């Protein structure tokens, strides 16, 4: 499958990994939008949040445990933003489910 995040997970494309276990991988975004910007992804290829089902949703709960752990490790005690873009209209450019963990600056709301 021609998926850039699958290739990062498999080590075919280099990345700066900050966390990895049997089901989840986290690595730094190449175009950071905040002083800390990490992508947390399931190793299983799920195309987007629209394809989360009762069969595969356990990994999403695990991703949020990883996010909480990484936020502490990366010094984001003050707070952080987690973003998921789902579909072209929302700005999803990589069609492999991922959550942006961003911190180290203030964020406005509502997001544009
Ligand atoms: P999204 O636009 O929500 O689909 O997010 C995709 C993110 O992947 C963007 O923030 C990109 O900067 C990031 N990205 C694309 N290619 C790579 C790569 N090879 N390594 C790390 N991050 C990447």
PDB file of C-alpha atoms and ligand atoms in Angstrom:
ATOM      1  CA  UNK A   1       0.000   0.000   0.000  1.00  0.00           C
ATOM      2  CA  UNK A   2       1.321   3.417  -0.952  1.00  0.00           C
ATOM      3  CA  UNK A   3       0.862   5.081   2.438  1.00  0.00           C
ATOM      4  CA  UNK A   4       3.561   7.390   3.760  1.00  0.00           C
ATOM      5  CA  UNK A   5       2.708   6.696   7.420  1.00  0.00           C
ATOM      6  CA  UNK A   6       2.737   2.902   6.843  1.00  0.00           C
ATOM      7  CA  UNK A   7       6.213   3.406   5.360  1.00  0.00           C
ATOM      8  CA  UNK A   8       7.314   5.429   8.404  1.00  0.00           C
ATOM      9  CA  UNK A   9       5.946   2.714  10.721  1.00  0.00           C
ATOM     10  CA  UNK A  10       7.820   0.045   8.731  1.00  0.00           C
ATOM     11  CA  UNK A  11      11.026   2.090   8.742  1.00  0.00           C
ATOM     12  CA  UNK A  12      11.053   2.487   4.932  1.00  0.00           C
ATOM     13  CA  UNK A  13      10.922   6.283   5.351  1.00  0.00           C
ATOM     14  CA  UNK A  14      12.987   7.956   8.082  1.00  0.00           C
ATOM     15  CA  UNK A  15      11.273   9.779  10.927  1.00  0.00           C
ATOM     16  CA  UNK A  16      12.067  11.089  14.363  1.00  0.00           C
ATOM     17  CA  UNK A  17      10.151   8.596  16.500  1.00  0.00           C
ATOM     18  CA  UNK A  18       9.338   9.517  20.084  1.00  0.00           C
ATOM     19  CA  UNK A  19       7.269   6.471  21.011  1.00  0.00           C
ATOM     20  CA  UNK A  20       6.504   3.000  19.684  1.00  0.00           C
ATOM     21  CA  UNK A  21       4.761  -0.114  20.966  1.00  0.00           C
ATOM     22  CA  UNK A  22       2.927  -3.068  19.388  1.00  0.00           C
ATOM     23  CA  UNK A  23      -0.010  -1.019  18.112  1.00  0.00           C
ATOM     24  CA  UNK A  24       0.968   2.673  18.145  1.00  0.00           C
ATOM     25  CA  UNK A  25       3.761   4.847  16.803  1.00  0.00           C
ATOM     26  CA  UNK A  26       4.499   8.542  17.437  1.00  0.00           C
ATOM     27  CA  UNK A  27       6.918  10.737  15.526  1.00  0.00           C
ATOM     28  CA  UNK A  28       7.645  14.434  15.014  1.00  0.00           C
ATOM     29  CA  UNK A  29       5.737  16.256  12.265  1.00  0.00           C
ATOM     30  CA  UNK A  30       8.062  17.448   9.461  1.00  0.00           C
ATOM     31  CA  UNK A  31       6.224  20.777   9.250  1.00  0.00           C
ATOM     32  CA  UNK A  32       5.652  21.649  12.909  1.00  0.00           C
ATOM     33  CA  UNK A  33       2.819  24.083  13.663  1.00  0.00           C
ATOM     34  CA  UNK A  34       3.867  24.492  17.300  1.00  0.00           C
ATOM     35  CA  UNK A  35       7.095  24.168  19.317  1.00  0.00           C
ATOM     36  CA  UNK A  36       6.032  20.580  20.067  1.00  0.00           C
ATOM     37  CA  UNK A  37       4.193  18.829  17.217  1.00  0.00           C
ATOM     38  CA  UNK A  38       3.997  15.052  17.268  1.00  0.00           C
ATOM     39  CA  UNK A  39       1.794  12.718  15.224  1.00  0.00           C
ATOM     40  CA  UNK A  40       0.366   9.693  17.032  1.00  0.00           C
ATOM     41  CA  UNK A  41      -0.804   6.934  14.698  1.00  0.00           C
ATOM     42  CA  UNK A  42      -2.107   3.368  14.864  1.00  0.00           C
ATOM     43  CA  UNK A  43       0.204   0.819  13.245  1.00  0.00           C
ATOM     44  CA  UNK A  44      -2.862  -0.697  11.603  1.00  0.00           C
ATOM     45  CA  UNK A  45      -3.816   1.209   8.462  1.00  0.00           C
ATOM     46  CA  UNK A  46      -7.115   2.954   9.201  1.00  0.00           C
ATOM     47  CA  UNK A  47      -7.818   5.566   6.515  1.00  0.00           C
ATOM     48  CA  UNK A  48      -9.418   8.180   8.748  1.00  0.00           C
ATOM     49  CA  UNK A  49     -11.592   8.755  11.809  1.00  0.00           C
ATOM     50  CA  UNK A  50     -14.565   7.925   9.579  1.00  0.00           C
ATOM     51  CA  UNK A  51     -13.377   4.300   9.533  1.00  0.00           C
ATOM     52  CA  UNK A  52     -13.212   3.753  13.306  1.00  0.00           C
ATOM     53  CA  UNK A  53     -15.466   0.808  14.189  1.00  0.00           C
ATOM     54  CA  UNK A  54     -16.235  -1.318  17.265  1.00  0.00           C
ATOM     55  CA  UNK A  55     -13.634  -3.788  15.917  1.00  0.00           C
ATOM     56  CA  UNK A  56     -10.723  -1.315  15.709  1.00  0.00           C
ATOM     57  CA  UNK A  57     -11.584   1.434  18.218  1.00  0.00           C
ATOM     58  CA  UNK A  58      -9.487   0.042  21.108  1.00  0.00           C
ATOM     59  CA  UNK A  59      -6.379   1.474  19.477  1.00  0.00           C
ATOM     60  CA  UNK A  60      -7.898   4.956  19.630  1.00  0.00           C
ATOM     61  CA  UNK A  61      -8.279   4.702  23.420  1.00  0.00           C
ATOM     62  CA  UNK A  62      -4.690   3.529  23.587  1.00  0.00           C
ATOM     63  CA  UNK A  63      -3.561   6.448  21.413  1.00  0.00           C
ATOM     64  CA  UNK A  64      -5.056   8.849  23.967  1.00  0.00           C
ATOM     65  CA  UNK A  65      -3.177   7.086  26.780  1.00  0.00           C
ATOM     66  CA  UNK A  66       0.004   7.555  24.748  1.00  0.00           C
ATOM     67  CA  UNK A  67      -0.871  11.203  24.160  1.00  0.00           C
ATOM     68  CA  UNK A  68      -1.248  11.817  27.916  1.00  0.00           C
ATOM     69  CA  UNK A  69       2.090  10.105  28.593  1.00  0.00           C
ATOM     70  CA  UNK A  70       3.911  11.974  25.818  1.00  0.00           C
ATOM     71  CA  UNK A  71       2.426  15.314  26.873  1.00  0.00           C
ATOM     72  CA  UNK A  72       3.982  14.835  30.317  1.00  0.00           C
ATOM     73  CA  UNK A  73       7.315  13.676  28.916  1.00  0.00           C
ATOM     74  CA  UNK A  74       7.472  16.561  26.449  1.00  0.00           C
ATOM     75  CA  UNK A  75       6.770  19.186  29.121  1.00  0.00           C
ATOM     76  CA  UNK A  76       3.214  20.110  28.123  1.00  0.00           C
ATOM     77  CA  UNK A  77       1.845  20.216  31.695  1.00  0.00           C
ATOM     78  CA  UNK A  78       0.212  23.596  31.002  1.00  0.00           C
ATOM     79  CA  UNK A  79      -1.951  22.098  28.276  1.00  0.00           C
ATOM     80  CA  UNK A  80      -1.914  20.973  24.701  1.00  0.00           C
ATOM     81  CA  UNK A  81      -4.107  20.578  21.647  1.00  0.00           C
ATOM     82  CA  UNK A  82      -5.046  17.285  19.976  1.00  0.00           C
ATOM     83  CA  UNK A  83      -6.303  17.557  16.387  1.00  0.00           C
ATOM     84  CA  UNK A  84      -7.680  15.039  13.958  1.00  0.00           C
ATOM     85  CA  UNK A  85      -8.468  16.182  10.426  1.00  0.00           C
ATOM     86  CA  UNK A  86     -10.950  13.808   8.769  1.00  0.00           C
ATOM     87  CA  UNK A  87     -11.476  14.064   5.018  1.00  0.00           C
ATOM     88  CA  UNK A  88     -10.342  16.546   2.386  1.00  0.00           C
ATOM     89  CA  UNK A  89     -12.776  19.241   3.522  1.00  0.00           C
ATOM     90  CA  UNK A  90     -11.207  19.180   6.992  1.00  0.00           C
ATOM     91  CA  UNK A  91      -7.663  19.328   5.607  1.00  0.00           C
ATOM     92  CA  UNK A  92      -6.644  15.672   5.933  1.00  0.00           C
ATOM     93  CA  UNK A  93      -3.619  15.276   3.657  1.00  0.00           C
ATOM     94  CA  UNK A  94      -2.381  11.837   4.769  1.00  0.00           C
ATOM     95  CA  UNK A  95      -5.019   9.117   4.560  1.00  0.00           C
ATOM     96  CA  UNK A  96      -3.820   7.136   7.587  1.00  0.00           C
ATOM     97  CA  UNK A  97      -5.546   7.949  10.875  1.00  0.00           C
ATOM     98  CA  UNK A  98      -3.382  10.266  12.971  1.00  0.00           C
ATOM     99  CA  UNK A  99      -3.746  12.634  15.886  1.00  0.00           C
ATOM    100  CA  UNK A 100      -1.687  15.821  16.038  1.00  0.00           C
ATOM    101  CA  UNK A 101      -0.356  16.463  19.554  1.00  0.00           C
ATOM    102  CA  UNK A 102       0.673  20.115  19.683  1.00  0.00           C
ATOM    103  CA  UNK A 103       1.902  22.281  22.508  1.00  0.00           C
ATOM    104  CA  UNK A 104       4.377  24.842  23.701  1.00  0.00           C
ATOM    105  CA  UNK A 105       2.281  27.835  22.640  1.00  0.00           C
ATOM    106  CA  UNK A 106      -1.244  29.218  23.125  1.00  0.00           C
ATOM    107  CA  UNK A 107      -3.987  28.188  20.675  1.00  0.00           C
ATOM    108  CA  UNK A 108      -7.042  30.159  19.640  1.00  0.00           C
ATOM    109  CA  UNK A 109     -10.587  28.818  19.392  1.00  0.00           C
ATOM    110  CA  UNK A 110     -12.576  28.265  17.270  1.00  0.00           C
ATOM    111  CA  UNK A 111     -10.001  26.847  14.874  1.00  0.00           C
ATOM    112  CA  UNK A 112     -10.343  28.109  11.306  1.00  0.00           C
TER     113      UNK A 112
HETATM  114  P1  LIG B   1      -3.123  16.107   8.041  1.00  0.00           P
HETATM  115  O1  LIG B   1      -3.001  17.325   7.157  1.00  0.00           O
HETATM  116  O2  LIG B   1      -4.012  16.276   9.212  1.00  0.00           O
HETATM  117  O3  LIG B   1      -3.450  14.890   7.201  1.00  0.00           O
HETATM  118  O4  LIG B   1      -1.688  15.894   8.661  1.00  0.00           O
HETATM  119  C1  LIG B   1      -0.640  15.277   7.984  1.00  0.00           C
HETATM  120  C2  LIG B   1       0.627  15.741   8.644  1.00  0.00           C
HETATM  121  O5  LIG B   1       1.662  14.865   8.259  1.00  0.00           O
HETATM  122  C3  LIG B   1       1.065  17.161   8.254  1.00  0.00           C
HETATM  123  O6  LIG B   1       1.136  17.973   9.414  1.00  0.00           O
HETATM  124  C4  LIG B   1       2.432  16.938   7.616  1.00  0.00           C
HETATM  125  O7  LIG B   1       3.345  17.955   7.924  1.00  0.00           O
HETATM  126  C5  LIG B   1       2.856  15.607   8.207  1.00  0.00           C
HETATM  127  N1  LIG B   1       3.795  14.831   7.403  1.00  0.00           N
HETATM  128  C6  LIG B   1       3.738  14.568   6.081  1.00  0.00           C
HETATM  129  N2  LIG B   1       4.774  13.792   5.718  1.00  0.00           N
HETATM  130  C7  LIG B   1       5.491  13.549   6.845  1.00  0.00           C
HETATM  131  C8  LIG B   1       6.687  12.803   7.130  1.00  0.00           C
HETATM  132  N3  LIG B   1       7.349  12.140   6.183  1.00  0.00           N
HETATM  133  N4  LIG B   1       7.139  12.785   8.409  1.00  0.00           N
HETATM  134  C9  LIG B   1       6.481  13.447   9.387  1.00  0.00           C
HETATM  135  N5  LIG B   1       5.344  14.154   9.172  1.00  0.00           N
HETATM  136  C10 LIG B   1       4.868  14.219   7.921  1.00  0.00           C
END
